[in-house]
Every structure is written in structure tokens, then in C-alpha cells.
C-alpha positions as CSV (number, residue, x, y, z in Angstrom):
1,X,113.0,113.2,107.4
2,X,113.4,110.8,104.2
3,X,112.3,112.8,100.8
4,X,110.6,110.4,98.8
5,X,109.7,110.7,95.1
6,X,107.6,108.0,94.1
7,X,106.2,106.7,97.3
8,X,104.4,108.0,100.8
9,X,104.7,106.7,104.2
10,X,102.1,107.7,106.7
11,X,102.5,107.4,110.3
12,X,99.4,106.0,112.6
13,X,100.6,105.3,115.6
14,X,102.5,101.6,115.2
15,X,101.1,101.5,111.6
16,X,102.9,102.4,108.7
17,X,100.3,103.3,105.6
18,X,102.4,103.0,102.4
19,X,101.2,104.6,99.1
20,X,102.8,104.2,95.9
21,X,102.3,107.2,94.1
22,X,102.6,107.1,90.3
23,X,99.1,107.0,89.5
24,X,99.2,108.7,85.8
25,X,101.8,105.8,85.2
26,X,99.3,103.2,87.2
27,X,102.1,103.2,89.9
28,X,104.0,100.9,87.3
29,X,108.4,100.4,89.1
30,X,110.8,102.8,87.7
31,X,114.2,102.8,88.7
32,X,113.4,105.5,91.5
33,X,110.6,103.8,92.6
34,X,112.9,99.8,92.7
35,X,115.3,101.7,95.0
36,X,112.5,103.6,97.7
37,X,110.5,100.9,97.9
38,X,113.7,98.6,98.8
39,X,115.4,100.5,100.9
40,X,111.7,101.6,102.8
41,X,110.9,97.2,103.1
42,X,115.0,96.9,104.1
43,X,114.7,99.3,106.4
44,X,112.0,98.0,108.6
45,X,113.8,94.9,110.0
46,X,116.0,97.1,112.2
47,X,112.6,99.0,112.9
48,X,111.1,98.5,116.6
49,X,108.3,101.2,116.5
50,X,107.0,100.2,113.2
51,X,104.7,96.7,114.2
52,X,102.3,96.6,110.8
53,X,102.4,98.0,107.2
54,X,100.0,98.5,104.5
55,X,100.7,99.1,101.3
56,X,98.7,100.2,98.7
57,X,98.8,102.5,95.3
58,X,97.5,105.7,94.6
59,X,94.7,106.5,92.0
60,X,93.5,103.9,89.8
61,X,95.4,100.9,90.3
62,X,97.7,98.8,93.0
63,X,101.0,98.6,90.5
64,X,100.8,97.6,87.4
65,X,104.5,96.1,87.3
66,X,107.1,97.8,85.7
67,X,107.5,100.6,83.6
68,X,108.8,99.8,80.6
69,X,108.6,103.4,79.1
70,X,110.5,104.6,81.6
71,X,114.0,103.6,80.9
72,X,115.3,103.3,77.7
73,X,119.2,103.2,79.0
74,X,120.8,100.1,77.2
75,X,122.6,97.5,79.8
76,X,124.5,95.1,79.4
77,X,123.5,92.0,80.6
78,X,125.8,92.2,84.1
79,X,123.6,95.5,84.3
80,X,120.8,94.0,83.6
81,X,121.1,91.1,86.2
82,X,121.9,93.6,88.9
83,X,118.6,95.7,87.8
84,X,116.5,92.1,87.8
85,X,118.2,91.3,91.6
86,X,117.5,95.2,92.4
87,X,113.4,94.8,91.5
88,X,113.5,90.8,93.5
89,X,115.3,92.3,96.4
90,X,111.6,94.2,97.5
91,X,109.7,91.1,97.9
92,X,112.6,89.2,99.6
93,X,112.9,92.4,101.8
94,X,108.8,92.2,102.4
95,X,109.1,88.7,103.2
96,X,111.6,88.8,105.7
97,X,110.5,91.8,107.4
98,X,109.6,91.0,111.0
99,X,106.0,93.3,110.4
100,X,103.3,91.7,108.8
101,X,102.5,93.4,106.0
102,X,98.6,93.8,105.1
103,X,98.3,94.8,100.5
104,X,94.8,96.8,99.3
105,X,94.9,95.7,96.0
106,X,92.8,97.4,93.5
107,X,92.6,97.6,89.9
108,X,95.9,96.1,88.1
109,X,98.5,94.3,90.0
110,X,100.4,93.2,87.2
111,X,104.0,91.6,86.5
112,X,106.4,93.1,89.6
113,X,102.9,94.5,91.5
114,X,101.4,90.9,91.7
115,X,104.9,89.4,93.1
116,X,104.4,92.9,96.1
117,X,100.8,91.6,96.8
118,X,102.1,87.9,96.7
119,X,105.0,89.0,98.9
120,X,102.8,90.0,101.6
121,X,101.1,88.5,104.6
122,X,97.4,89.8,103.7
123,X,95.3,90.6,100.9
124,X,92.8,92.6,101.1
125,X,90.9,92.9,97.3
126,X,88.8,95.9,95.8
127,X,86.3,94.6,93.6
128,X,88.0,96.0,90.4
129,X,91.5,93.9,91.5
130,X,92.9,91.8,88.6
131,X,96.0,90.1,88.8
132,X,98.5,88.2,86.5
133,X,102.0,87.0,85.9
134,X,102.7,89.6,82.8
135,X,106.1,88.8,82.6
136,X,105.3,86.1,80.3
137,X,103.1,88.3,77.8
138,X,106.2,90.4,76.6
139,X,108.4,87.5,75.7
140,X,109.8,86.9,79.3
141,X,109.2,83.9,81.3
142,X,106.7,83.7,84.3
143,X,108.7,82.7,86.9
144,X,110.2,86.7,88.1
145,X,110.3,88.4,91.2
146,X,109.2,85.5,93.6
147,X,106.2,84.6,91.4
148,X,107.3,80.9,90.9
149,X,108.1,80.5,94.7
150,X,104.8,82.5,96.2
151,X,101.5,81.5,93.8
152,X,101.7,77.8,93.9
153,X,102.1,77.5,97.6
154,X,99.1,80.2,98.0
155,X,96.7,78.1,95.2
156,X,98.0,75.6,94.6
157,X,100.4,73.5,91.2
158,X,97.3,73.6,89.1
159,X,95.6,77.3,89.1
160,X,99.6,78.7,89.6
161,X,100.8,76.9,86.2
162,X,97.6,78.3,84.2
163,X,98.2,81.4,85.6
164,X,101.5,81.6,84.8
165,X,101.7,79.7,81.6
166,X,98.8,82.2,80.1
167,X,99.5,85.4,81.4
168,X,95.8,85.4,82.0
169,X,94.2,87.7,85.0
170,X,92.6,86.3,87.8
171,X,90.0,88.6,89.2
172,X,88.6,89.7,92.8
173,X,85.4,86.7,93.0
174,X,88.5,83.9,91.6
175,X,90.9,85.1,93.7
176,X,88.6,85.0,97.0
177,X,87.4,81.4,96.0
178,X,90.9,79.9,95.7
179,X,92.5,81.6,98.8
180,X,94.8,84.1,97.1
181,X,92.7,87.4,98.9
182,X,90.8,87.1,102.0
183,X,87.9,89.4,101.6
184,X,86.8,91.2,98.8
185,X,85.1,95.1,99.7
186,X,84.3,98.1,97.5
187,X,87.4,99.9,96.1
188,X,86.5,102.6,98.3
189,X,86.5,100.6,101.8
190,X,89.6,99.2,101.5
191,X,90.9,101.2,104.1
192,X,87.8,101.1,106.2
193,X,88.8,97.1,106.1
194,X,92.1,97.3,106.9
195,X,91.5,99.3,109.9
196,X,90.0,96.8,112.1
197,X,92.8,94.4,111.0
198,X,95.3,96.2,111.9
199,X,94.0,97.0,114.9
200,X,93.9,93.5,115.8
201,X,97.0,92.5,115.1
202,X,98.6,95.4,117.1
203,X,96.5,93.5,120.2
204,X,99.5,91.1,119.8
205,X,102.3,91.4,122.0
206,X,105.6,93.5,119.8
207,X,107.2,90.2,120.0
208,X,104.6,87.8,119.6
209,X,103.2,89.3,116.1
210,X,106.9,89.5,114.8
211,X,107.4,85.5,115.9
212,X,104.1,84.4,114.3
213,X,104.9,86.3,111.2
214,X,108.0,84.8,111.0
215,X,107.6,81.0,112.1
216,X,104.5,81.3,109.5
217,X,107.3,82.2,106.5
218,X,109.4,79.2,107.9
219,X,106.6,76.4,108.2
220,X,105.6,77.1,104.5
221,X,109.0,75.5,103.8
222,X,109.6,73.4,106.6
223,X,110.8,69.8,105.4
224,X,108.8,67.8,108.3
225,X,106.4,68.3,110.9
226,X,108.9,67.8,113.7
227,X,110.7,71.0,112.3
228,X,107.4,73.0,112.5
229,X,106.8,72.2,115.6
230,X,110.3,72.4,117.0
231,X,110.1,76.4,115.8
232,X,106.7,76.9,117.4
233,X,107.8,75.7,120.2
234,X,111.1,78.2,120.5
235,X,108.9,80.8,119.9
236,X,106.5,80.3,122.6
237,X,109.1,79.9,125.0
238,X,110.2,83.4,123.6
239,X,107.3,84.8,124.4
240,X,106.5,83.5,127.3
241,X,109.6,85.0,128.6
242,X,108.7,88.3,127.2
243,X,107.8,91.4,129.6
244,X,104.6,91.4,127.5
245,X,103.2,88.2,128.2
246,X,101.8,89.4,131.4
247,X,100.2,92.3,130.5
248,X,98.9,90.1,127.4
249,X,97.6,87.5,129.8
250,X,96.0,90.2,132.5
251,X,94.3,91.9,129.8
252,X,92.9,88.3,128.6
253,X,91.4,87.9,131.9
254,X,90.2,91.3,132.6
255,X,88.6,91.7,129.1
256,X,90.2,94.9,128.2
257,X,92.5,95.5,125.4
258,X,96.3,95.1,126.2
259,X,98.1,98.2,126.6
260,X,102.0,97.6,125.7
261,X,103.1,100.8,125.9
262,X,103.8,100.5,129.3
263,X,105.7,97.5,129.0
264,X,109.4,97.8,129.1
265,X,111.3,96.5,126.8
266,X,113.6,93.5,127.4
């Protein structure tokens, strides 16, 4: 069993329920925290039984970006590229993870917090969630972690620059009206909200949910049409080779909730 420090990883049946837990330091990345939550996100594309994460923080806040208190080690700057690469490597290992991955954000998710809920497939906001690009607030630029590449193709050139150029928050009602959450609930339903999700997206097929997840990451940076297309295509004829598309399709037309467990595996 993996002994973790800074994070917890609950099992629920196909769901993965992951909780960063620093909450006196408002779940803010330290160096121990960098590696577990890269090596947990790494680790899941070789991961079969694992079909949805959520990921969430402990105590008052989501993450509130990186701990600057926390290391006062000097590095030079080869160091300190292989430290910036080392904190980047989570959301490219979220993004290319074959599980969709559903964030609860509440309270701050700030600087390398914001890029985790950008990084991920859902957003589900408490009502206290604020959000913002702090980088540029301690003499850094904006564009870290994925920030430049996620926000302007979630809201847009226009809200992503003033975001990023100000440093300013964008709160839960803002964030719902421009796309960048999809509900809002009470801090303390956010898992009550997730729930029901999840639940629905484990009605998917295995191979369906991981195909949709990734074709979705593809068109967002497909050059034409044609190319979108040509992936969807592959993927349903994936799927409809699949052991699970029968079941999937009996279900449908019994009107009773598919059952892949029974399904063996190609």
C-alpha cells in the first residue's frame, strides 16, 4: 500500500476520491506534495480499475498554489527549471490521463491550484471558490503550469488576458456565467454533487468514457473539422468492437443500468 504524506486516495468502487491534505498550509504544493500528486496523476494511465477521479482539498480551501514558505533551498537556475517542469508535469499528467477527472473547488485555488482545477475535465464550485493566475502577483509572469494553454480556450482571449494580466480572482457566480465551473452548490454539497456525476459517467462503457475523454482533449486542438471527425470516427469504431457495446446497447433497451462487470475484457 502507497504511504502518502500530503495527499489521500479513497477507494469507492471504480472511483478514486483524492484529497489534498495540507489544510493549516491551505493545501498550498511543497516539494512532497509536487512529487505525490505526479506520480498518483502518472500513475493512472497504466490504471484499468480506476475509471473516474475527484480531486479536492482538505479544510478550508482547494490549493492555494505553491508554498512559498516551504523551501528556502537556493537552486540554481538548471534546478530551478527541473522544479518548474516537476510542478507542470501534474497538469500534463491530469490531462492525459485516460480517467476523467471531476475538481470540487472551494475556497482559494490560486497560482498552481487554479492550473489542477483548469487541468481537469469538470468543475464543480463551492460557493466560497475564487480563483486567479497568482503567478503574476509575485513578480512572475501569468502564463505557468498550463494557465496560458487551458483559460482562454475554456473563456475565452478576452476574460483569460484580464485574468491573467491582473492577477485578479474570479469568483463562483463569474465563473458559472462564463463557462469555467458547471454548477455552483454549498461548500458542504460538493460531494453530494459529485456523486450523481460520477455515477453517470461510470454508466459509460470502460472504453467508451476513456475515448470520449480523450478525443475531447484532441478536438480542442484539432487544426480542421475533417480531423475531428476523422478521430470520432476511429473511436466509435473502437467501441463498437468493444465486448461492452452489447451489454451497453441491451441495457439501453431494457431500461436498466449497464452492468460491466460481467463483461470480459478484450
Amino acid at each position: 500500500m502507497t504511504q502518502r504524506q500530503t495527499i489521500v486516495v479513497e477507494r469507492r468502487g471504480a472511483t478514486e476520491w483524492v484529497t489534498m491534505n495540507r489544510p493549516d498550509r491551505l493545501n498550498a504544493l511543497d516539494d512532497v506534495m509536487v512529487g505525490e500528486l505526479s506520480a498518483y496523476f502518472r500513475g493512472l494511465a497504466t490504471d484499468r480499475d480506476v475509471r473516474v477521479v475527484v480531486l479536492r482539498g482538505a479544510g478550508g480551501a482547494y490549493c492555494a498554489g505553491l508554498d512559498l514558505k516551504a523551501d528556502p533551498v537556493e537552486r540554481d537556475t538548471i534546478d530551478r527549471l527541473r522544479h518548474q517542469r516537476s510542478i507542470a508535469e501534474i497538469v500534463m499528467a491530469m490531462r492525459y490521463a485516460p480517467q476523467p477527472i471531476v475538481s470540487l473547488i472551494h475556497g482559494p485555488a490560486c497560482g498552481g491550484g487554479f492550473a489542477m482545477a483548469l487541468a481537469s475535465d469538470v468543475r464543480i464550485a463551492g460557493e466560497s471558490a475564487r480563483m486567479n493566475a497568482a503567478f503574476i502577483r509575485i513578480g512572475l509572469s501569468a502564463c505557468d503550469i498550463g494557465v496560458s494553454y487551458f483559460l482562454p480556450r475554456l473563456v475565452g482571449a478576452s476574460l483569460a488576458a484580464e485574468l491573467m494580466l491582473t492577477g485578479d480572482f474570479i469568483h463562483a457566480e463569474r465563473a458559472l456565467a462564463c463557462g469555467l465551473v458547471s454548477r455552483i452548490v454549498p461548500d458542504a454539497e460538493l460531494e453530494a454533487a459529485a456523486v450523481p456525476l460520477v455515477e453517470r459517467m461510470l454508466d459509460a462503457s470502460p472504453l467508451g468514457l476513456r475515448l470520449t475523454k480523450e478525443c475531447l482533449r484532441m478536438s480542442i486542438d484539432a487544426p480542421s473539422l475533417e480531423a475531428a471527425i476523422a478521430m470520432e470516427d476511429r473511436n466509435q469504431m473502437l467501441t463498437v468492437g468493444d465486448n461492452a457495446f452489447a451489454e451497453g446497447l441491451a441495457a439501453f433497451l431494457e431500461k436498466r443500468r449497464p452492468d460491466y462487470s460481467k463483461v470480459a475484457r478484450a
